[in-house]
Coordinates of N, CA and C in Angstrom, one line a residue:
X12 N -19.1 6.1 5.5 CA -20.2 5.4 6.3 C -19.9 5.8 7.8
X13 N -20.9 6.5 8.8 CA -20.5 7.2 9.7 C -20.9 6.4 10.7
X14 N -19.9 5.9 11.9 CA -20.1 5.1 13.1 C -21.0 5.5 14.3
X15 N -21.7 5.0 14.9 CA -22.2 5.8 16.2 C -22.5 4.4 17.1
X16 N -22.2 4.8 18.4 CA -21.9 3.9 19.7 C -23.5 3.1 20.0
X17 N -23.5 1.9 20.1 CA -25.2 1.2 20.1 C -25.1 0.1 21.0
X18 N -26.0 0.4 22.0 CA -26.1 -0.7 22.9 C -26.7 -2.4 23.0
X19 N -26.3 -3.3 22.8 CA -26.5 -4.3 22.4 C -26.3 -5.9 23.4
X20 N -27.8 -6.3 23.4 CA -27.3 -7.0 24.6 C -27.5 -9.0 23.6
X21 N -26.3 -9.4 24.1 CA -25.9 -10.5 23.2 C -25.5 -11.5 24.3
X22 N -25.4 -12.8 23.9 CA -25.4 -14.1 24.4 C -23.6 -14.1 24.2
X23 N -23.4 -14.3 25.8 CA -21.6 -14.8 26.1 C -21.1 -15.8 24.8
X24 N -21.9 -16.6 24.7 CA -21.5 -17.8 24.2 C -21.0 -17.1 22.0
X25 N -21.8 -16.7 22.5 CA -21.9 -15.9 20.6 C -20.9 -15.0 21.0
X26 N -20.5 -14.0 22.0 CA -19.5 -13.5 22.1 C -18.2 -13.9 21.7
X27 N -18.2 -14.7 22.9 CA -17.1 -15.8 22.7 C -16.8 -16.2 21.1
X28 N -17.4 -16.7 20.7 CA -17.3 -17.4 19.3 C -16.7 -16.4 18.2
X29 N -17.6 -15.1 18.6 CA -17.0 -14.0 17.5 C -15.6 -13.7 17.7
X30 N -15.2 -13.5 18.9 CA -13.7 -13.3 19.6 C -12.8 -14.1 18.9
X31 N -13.3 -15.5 18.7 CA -12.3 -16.3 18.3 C -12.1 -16.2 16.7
X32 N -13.4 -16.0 16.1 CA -12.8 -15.7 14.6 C -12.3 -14.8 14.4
X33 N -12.8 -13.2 15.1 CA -11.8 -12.2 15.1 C -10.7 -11.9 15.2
X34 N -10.2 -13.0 15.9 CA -8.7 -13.1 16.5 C -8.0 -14.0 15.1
X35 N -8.3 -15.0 14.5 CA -8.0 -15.5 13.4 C -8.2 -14.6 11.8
X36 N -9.2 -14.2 12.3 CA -9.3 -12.5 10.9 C -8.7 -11.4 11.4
X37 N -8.1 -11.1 12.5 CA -7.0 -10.0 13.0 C -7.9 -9.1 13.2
X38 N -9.0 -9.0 13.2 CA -9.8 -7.6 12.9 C -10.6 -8.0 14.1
X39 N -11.0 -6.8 14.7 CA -11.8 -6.3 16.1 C -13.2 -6.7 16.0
X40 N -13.6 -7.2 17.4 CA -15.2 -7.6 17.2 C -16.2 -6.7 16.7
X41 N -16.4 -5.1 17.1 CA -16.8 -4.2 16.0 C -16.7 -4.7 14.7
X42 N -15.8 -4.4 14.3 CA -15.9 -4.8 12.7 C -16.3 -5.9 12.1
X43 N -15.8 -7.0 13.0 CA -16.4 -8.5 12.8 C -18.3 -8.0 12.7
X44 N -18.5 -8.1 13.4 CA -20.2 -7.7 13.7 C -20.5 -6.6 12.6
X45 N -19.9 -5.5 12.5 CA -20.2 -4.7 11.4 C -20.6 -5.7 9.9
X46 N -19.4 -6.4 9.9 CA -19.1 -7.0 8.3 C -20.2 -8.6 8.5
X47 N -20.5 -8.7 9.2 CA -21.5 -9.9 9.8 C -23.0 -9.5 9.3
X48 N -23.4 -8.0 9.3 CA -24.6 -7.3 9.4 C -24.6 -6.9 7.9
X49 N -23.7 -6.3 7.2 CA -23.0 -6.2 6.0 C -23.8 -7.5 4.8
X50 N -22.8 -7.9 5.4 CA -23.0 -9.3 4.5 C -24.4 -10.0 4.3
X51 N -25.0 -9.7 5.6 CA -26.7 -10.5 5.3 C -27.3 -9.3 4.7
X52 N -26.9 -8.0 4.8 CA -28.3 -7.1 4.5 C -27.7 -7.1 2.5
X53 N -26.8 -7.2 2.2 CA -25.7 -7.3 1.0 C -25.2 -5.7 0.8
X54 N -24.7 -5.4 1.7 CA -23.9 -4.0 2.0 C -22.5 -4.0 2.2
X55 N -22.1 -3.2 2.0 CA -20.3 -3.5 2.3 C -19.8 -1.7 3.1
X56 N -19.3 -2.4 4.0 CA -18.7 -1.9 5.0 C -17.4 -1.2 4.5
X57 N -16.8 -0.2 5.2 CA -15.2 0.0 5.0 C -14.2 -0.7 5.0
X58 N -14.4 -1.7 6.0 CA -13.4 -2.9 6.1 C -13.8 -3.9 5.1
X59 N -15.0 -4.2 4.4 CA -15.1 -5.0 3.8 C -14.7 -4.2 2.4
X60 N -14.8 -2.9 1.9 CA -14.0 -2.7 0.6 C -12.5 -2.7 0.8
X61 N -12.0 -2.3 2.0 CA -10.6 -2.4 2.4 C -10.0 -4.2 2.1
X62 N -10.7 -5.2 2.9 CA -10.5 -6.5 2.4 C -10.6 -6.6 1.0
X63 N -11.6 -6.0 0.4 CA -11.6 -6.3 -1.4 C -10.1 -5.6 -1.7
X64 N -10.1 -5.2 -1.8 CA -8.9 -3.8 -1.8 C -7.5 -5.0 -2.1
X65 N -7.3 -5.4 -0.8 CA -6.3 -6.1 -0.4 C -6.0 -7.2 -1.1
X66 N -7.5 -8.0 -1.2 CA -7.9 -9.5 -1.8 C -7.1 -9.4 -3.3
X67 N -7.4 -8.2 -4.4 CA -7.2 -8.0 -5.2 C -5.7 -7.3 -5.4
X68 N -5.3 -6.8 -4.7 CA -4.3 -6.2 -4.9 C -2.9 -7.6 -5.0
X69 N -3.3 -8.1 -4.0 CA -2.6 -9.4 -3.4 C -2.5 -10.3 -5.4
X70 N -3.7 -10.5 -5.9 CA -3.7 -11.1 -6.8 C -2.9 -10.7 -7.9
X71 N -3.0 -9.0 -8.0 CA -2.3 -8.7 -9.0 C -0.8 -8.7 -9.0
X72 N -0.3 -8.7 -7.5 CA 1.2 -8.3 -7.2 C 2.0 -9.7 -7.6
X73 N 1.6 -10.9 -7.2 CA 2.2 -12.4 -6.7 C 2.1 -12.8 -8.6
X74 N 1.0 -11.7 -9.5 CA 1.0 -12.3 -10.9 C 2.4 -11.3 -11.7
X75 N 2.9 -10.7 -10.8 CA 4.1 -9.9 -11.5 C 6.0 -10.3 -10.4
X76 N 6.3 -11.1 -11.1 CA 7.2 -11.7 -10.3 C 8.2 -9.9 -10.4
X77 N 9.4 -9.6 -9.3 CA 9.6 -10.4 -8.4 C 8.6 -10.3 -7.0
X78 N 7.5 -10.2 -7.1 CA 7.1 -9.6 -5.8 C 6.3 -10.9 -5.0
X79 N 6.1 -10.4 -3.8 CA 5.7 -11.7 -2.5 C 4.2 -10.8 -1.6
X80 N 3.5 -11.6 -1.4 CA 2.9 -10.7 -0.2 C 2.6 -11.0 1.0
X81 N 2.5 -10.5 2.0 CA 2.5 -11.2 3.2 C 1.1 -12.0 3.2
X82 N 1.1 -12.7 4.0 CA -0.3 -14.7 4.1 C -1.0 -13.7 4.7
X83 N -1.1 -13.0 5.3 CA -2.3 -12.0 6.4 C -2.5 -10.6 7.1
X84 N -2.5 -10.0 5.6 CA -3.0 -8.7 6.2 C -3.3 -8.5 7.0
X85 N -3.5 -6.9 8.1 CA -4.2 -6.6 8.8 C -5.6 -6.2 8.5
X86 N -6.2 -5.7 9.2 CA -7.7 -4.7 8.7 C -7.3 -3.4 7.9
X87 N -6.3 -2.5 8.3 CA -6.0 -1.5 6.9 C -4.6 -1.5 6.8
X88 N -3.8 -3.3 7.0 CA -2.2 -2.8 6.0 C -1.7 -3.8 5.7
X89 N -1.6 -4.1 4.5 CA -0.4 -5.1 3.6 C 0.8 -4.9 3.5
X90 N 1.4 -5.6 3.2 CA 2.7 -5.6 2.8 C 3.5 -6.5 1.7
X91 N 3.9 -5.6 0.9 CA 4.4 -6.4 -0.4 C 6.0 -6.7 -0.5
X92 N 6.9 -7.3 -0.6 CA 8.2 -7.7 -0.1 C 9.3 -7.7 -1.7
X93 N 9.5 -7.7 -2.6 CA 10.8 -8.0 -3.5 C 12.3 -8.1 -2.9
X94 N 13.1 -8.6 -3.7 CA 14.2 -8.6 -4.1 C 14.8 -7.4 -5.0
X95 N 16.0 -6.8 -4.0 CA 16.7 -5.9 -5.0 C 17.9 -6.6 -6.0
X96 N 18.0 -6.1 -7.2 CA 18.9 -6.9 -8.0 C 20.3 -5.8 -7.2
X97 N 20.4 -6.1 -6.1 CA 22.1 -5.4 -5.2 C 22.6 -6.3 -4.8
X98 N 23.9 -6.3 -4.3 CA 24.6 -7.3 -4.0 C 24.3 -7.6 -2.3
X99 N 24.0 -9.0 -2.2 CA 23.5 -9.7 -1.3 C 22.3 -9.8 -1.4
X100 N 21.7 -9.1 -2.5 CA 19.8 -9.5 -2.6 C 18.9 -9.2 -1.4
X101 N 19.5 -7.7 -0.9 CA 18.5 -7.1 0.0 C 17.0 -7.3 -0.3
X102 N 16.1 -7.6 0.4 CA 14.8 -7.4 0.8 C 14.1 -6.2 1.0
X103 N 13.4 -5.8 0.1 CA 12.7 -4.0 0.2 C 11.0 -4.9 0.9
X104 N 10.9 -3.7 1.7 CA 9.4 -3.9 2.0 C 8.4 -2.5 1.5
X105 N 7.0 -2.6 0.9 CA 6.0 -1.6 0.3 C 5.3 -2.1 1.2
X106 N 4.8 -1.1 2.6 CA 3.7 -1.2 3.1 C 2.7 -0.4 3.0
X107 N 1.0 -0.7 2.4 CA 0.6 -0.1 1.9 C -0.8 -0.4 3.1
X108 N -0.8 1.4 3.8 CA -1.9 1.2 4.8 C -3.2 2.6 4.1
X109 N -4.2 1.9 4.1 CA -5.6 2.2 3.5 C -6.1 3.2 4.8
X110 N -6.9 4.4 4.5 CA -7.5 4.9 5.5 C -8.5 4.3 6.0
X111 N -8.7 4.5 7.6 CA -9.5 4.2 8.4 C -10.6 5.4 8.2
X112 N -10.8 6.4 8.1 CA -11.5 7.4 8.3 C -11.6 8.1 7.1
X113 N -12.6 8.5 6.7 CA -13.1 9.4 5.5 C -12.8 8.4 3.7
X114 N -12.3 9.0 3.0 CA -12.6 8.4 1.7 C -11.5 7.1 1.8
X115 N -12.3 5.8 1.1 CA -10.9 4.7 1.1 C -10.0 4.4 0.5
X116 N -9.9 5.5 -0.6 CA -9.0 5.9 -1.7 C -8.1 6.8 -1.2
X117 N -8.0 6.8 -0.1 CA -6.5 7.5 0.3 C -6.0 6.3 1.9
X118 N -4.6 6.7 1.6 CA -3.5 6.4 2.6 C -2.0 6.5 1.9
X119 N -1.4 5.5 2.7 CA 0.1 5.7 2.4 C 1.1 4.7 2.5
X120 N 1.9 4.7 1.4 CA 3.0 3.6 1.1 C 4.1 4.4 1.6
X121 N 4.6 2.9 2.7 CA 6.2 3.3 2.8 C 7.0 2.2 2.5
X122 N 8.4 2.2 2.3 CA 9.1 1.8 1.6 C 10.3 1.4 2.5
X123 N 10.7 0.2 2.9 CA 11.9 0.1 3.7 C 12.5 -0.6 3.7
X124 N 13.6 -0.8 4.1 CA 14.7 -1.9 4.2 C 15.6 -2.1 5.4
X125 N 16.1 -3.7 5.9 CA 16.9 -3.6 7.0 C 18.2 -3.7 6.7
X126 N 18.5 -3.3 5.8 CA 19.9 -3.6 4.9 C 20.7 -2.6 6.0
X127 N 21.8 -2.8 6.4 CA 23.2 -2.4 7.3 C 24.2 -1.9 6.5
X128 N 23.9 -2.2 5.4 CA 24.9 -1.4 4.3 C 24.8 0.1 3.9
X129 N 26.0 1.0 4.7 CA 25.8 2.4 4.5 C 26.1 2.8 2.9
X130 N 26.0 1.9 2.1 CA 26.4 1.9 0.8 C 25.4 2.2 -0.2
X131 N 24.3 1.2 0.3 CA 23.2 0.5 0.0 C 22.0 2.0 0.2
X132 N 22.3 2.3 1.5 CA 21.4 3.3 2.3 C 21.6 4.5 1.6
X133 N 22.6 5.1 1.2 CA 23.4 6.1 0.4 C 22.7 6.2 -1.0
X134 N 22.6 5.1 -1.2 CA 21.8 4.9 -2.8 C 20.4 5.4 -2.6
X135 N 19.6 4.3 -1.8 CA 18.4 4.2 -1.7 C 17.9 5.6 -1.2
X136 N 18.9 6.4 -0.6 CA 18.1 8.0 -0.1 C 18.5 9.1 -1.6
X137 N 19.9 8.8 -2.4 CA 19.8 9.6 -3.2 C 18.7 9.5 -4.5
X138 N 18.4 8.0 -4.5 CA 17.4 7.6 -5.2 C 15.9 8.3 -5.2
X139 N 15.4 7.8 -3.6 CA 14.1 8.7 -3.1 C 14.4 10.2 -3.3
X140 N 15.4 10.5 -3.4 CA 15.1 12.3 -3.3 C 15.5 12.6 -4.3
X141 N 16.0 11.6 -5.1 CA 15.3 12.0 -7.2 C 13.9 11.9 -7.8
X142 N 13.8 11.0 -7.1 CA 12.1 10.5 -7.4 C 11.5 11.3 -6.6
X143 N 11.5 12.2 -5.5 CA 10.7 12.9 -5.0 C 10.4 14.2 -5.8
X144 N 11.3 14.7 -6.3 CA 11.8 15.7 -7.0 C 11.0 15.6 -8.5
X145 N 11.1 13.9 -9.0 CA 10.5 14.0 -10.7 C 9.2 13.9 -10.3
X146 N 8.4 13.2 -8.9 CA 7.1 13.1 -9.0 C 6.7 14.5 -8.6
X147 N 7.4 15.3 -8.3 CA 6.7 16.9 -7.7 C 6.4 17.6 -9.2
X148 N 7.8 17.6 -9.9 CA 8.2 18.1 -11.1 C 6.7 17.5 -12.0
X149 N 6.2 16.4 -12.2 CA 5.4 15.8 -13.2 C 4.3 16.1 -12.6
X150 N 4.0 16.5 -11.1 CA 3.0 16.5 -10.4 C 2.2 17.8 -10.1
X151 N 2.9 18.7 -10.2 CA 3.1 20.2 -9.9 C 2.8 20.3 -8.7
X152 N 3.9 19.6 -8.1 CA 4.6 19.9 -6.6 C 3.3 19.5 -5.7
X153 N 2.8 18.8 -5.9 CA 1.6 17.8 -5.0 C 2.1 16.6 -4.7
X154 N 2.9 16.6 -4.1 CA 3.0 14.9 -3.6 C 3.7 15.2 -2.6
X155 N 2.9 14.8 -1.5 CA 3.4 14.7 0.0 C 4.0 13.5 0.2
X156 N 5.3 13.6 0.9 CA 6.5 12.7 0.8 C 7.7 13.1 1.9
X157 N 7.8 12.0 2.6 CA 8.8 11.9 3.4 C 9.9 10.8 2.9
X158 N 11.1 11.1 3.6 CA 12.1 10.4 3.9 C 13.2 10.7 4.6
X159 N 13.4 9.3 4.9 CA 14.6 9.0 6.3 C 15.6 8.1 6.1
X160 N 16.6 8.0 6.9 CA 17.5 7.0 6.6 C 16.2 5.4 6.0
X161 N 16.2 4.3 5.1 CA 16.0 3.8 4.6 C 15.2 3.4 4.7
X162 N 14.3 4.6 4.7 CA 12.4 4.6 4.4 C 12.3 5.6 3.9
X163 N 11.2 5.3 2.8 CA 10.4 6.5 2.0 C 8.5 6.1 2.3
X164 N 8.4 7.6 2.2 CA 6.9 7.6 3.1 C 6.3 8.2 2.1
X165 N 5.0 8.0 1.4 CA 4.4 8.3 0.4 C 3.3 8.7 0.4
X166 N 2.5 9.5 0.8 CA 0.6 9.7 0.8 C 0.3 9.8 -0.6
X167 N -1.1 9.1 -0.7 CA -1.6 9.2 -1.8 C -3.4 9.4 -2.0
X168 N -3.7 10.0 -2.4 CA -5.3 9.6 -2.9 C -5.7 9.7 -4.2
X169 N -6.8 8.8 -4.3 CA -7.2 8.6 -5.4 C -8.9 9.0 -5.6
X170 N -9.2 10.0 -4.9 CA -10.5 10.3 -4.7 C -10.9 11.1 -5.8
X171 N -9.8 11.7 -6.5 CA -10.2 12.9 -7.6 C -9.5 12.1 -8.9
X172 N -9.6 10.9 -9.1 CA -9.1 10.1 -10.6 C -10.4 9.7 -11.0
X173 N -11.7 9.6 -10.5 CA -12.9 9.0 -10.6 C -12.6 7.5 -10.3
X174 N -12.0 7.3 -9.7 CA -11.8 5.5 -9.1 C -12.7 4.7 -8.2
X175 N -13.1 4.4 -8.7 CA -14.6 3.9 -7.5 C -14.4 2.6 -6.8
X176 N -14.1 2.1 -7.5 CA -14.2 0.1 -7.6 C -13.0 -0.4 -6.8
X177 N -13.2 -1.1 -5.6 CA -12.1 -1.8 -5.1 C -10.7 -2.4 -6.4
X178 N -11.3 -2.8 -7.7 CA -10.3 -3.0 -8.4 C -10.0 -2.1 -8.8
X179 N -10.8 -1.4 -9.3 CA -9.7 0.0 -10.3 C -8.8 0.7 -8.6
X180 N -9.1 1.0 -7.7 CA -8.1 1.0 -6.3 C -6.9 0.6 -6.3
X181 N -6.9 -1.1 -6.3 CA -6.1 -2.3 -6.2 C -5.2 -1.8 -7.2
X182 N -5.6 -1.6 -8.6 CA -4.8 -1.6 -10.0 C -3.8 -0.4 -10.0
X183 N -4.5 0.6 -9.1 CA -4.0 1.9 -9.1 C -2.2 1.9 -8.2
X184 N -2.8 1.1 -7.3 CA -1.5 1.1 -5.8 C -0.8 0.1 -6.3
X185 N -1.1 -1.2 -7.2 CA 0.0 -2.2 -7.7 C 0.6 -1.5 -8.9
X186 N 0.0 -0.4 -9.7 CA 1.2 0.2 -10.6 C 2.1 1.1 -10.2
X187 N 1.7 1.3 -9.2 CA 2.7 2.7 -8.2 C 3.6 1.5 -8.1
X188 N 3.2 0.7 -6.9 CA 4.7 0.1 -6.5 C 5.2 -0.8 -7.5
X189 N 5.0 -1.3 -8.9 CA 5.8 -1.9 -10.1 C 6.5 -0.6 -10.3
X190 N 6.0 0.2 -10.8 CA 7.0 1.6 -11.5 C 8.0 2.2 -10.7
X191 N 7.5 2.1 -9.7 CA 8.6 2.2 -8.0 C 9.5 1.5 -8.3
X192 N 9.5 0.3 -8.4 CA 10.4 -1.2 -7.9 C 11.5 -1.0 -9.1
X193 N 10.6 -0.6 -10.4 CA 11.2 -0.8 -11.6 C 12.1 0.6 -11.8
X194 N 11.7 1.3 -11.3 CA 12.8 3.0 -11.4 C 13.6 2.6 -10.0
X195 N 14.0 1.9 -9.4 CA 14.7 1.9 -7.9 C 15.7 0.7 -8.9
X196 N 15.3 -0.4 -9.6 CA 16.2 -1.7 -10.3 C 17.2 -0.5 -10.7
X197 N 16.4 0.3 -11.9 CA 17.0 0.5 -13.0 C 18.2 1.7 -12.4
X198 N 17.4 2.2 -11.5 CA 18.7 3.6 -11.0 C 20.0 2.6 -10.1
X199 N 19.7 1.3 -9.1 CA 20.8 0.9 -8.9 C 21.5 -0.1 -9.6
X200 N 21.0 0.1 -10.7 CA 21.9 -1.0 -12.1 C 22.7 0.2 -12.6
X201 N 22.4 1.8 -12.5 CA 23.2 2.6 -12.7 C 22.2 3.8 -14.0
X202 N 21.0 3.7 -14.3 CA 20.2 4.2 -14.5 C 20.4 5.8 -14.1
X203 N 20.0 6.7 -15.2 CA 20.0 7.9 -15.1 C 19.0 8.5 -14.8
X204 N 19.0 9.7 -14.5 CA 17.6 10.8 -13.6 C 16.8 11.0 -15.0
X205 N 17.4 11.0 -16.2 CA 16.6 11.1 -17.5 C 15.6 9.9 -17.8
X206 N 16.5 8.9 -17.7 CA 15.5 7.4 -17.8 C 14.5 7.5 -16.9
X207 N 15.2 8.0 -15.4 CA 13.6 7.5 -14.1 C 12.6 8.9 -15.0
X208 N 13.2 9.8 -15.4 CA 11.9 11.0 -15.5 C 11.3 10.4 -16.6
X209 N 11.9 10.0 -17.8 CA 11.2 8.8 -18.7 C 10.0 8.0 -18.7
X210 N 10.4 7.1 -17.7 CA 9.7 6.1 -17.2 C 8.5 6.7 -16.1
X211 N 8.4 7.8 -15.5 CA 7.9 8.6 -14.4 C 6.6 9.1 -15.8
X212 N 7.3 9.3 -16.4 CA 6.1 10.5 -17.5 C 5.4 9.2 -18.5
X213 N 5.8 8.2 -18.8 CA 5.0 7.2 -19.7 C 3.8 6.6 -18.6
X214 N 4.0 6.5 -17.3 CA 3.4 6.0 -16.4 C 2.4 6.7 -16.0
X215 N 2.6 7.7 -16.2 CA 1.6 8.7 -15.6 C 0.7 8.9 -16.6
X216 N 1.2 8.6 -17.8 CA 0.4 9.1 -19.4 C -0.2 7.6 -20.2
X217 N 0.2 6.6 -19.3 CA -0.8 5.8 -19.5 C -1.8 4.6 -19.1
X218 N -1.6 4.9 -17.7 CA -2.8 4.7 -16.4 C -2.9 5.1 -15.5
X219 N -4.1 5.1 -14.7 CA -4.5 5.6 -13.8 C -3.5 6.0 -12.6
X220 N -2.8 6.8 -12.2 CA -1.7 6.9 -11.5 C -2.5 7.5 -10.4
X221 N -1.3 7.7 -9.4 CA -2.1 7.5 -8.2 C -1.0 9.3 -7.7
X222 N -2.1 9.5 -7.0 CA -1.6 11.6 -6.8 C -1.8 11.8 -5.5

């Protein structure tokens, strides 16, 4: 849906008013007004499939313990929070930010923690750069992917799976990060590179996975 600059002359008082809910929906008066115009004509905006997006994703993550998600998204980023079964019960964060620009089926999960333990950190990078390796290997070497001391950075789209629907979307980015969560448990319970390639290849061979 392509933007272009419109001059618009509006009542302070309505200004004011929009400001304030904007400020409680985190999202910019543009968009507010976009999704305002939206909504009466029965059109949906980018930010309004991005909110579906979120609305839904949120529902399916909190229905699969152990996961949490933050009370208030932004306009294009969530974040989904677990518990690692490690000692002291580090806190992983899945931040999953949606494009602003061009198709809404792409952006990018990153993955982090503020764990102080070079023990912890040691794992979690030899881990990401097995899994980078089985998703390239299963993927034929298409998966753009970074990592750093105890972040992993993920692009993904979903524009060529035929995924249309804010939920098939939602469904797509909550089974990445369960199969994530679940090959990261199992490799720091002491899990083998054969098990994550295992688990890597059933996942991919029986939903919509995300490329």
């Amino acid at each position: 849906m392509k933007k272009s600059l419109y001059s618009l002359l509006l009542y302070d008082d309505l200004v004011a008013a929009l400001d304030r809910v904007g400020y409680t929906m985190n999202i910019s008066r543009s968009n507010l007004i976009n999704q305002i115009i939206a909504d009466y004509l029965s059109m949906q905006t980018p930010h309004g499939q991005r909110r579906d997006i979120f609305d839904e994703l949120a529902r399916l993550m909190v229905s699969k313990p152990p996961f949490r998600v933050q009370s208030d998204p932004t306009d294009s980023m969530m974040s989904v929070y677990s518990r690692l079964q490690y000692r002291y019960n580090p806190t992983i964060r899945y931040c999953i930010e949606l494009s602003k620009d061009g198709d809404i089926a792409e952006g990018v999960l990153r993955v982090t923690t503020r764990t102080q333990s070079n023990e912890l950190l040691e794992a979690l990078k030899s881990f990401f750069t097995l899994w980078k390796n089985i998703e390239n290997y299963c993927l034929g070497g298409n998966v753009h992917s970074e990592l750093s001391e105890g972040r992993f950075e993920r692009s993904f789209s979903l524009k060529d799976k035929k995924i249309g629907s804010s939920s098939d979307i939602a469904e797509a980015i909550s089974g990445y990060i369960n199969i994530l969560h679940n090959g990261l448990s199992n490799y720091l319970s002491g899990g083998t590179e054969r098990e994550l390639l295992n688990l890597y290849q059933n996942y991919i061979s029986e939903q919509s996975s995300i490329s």
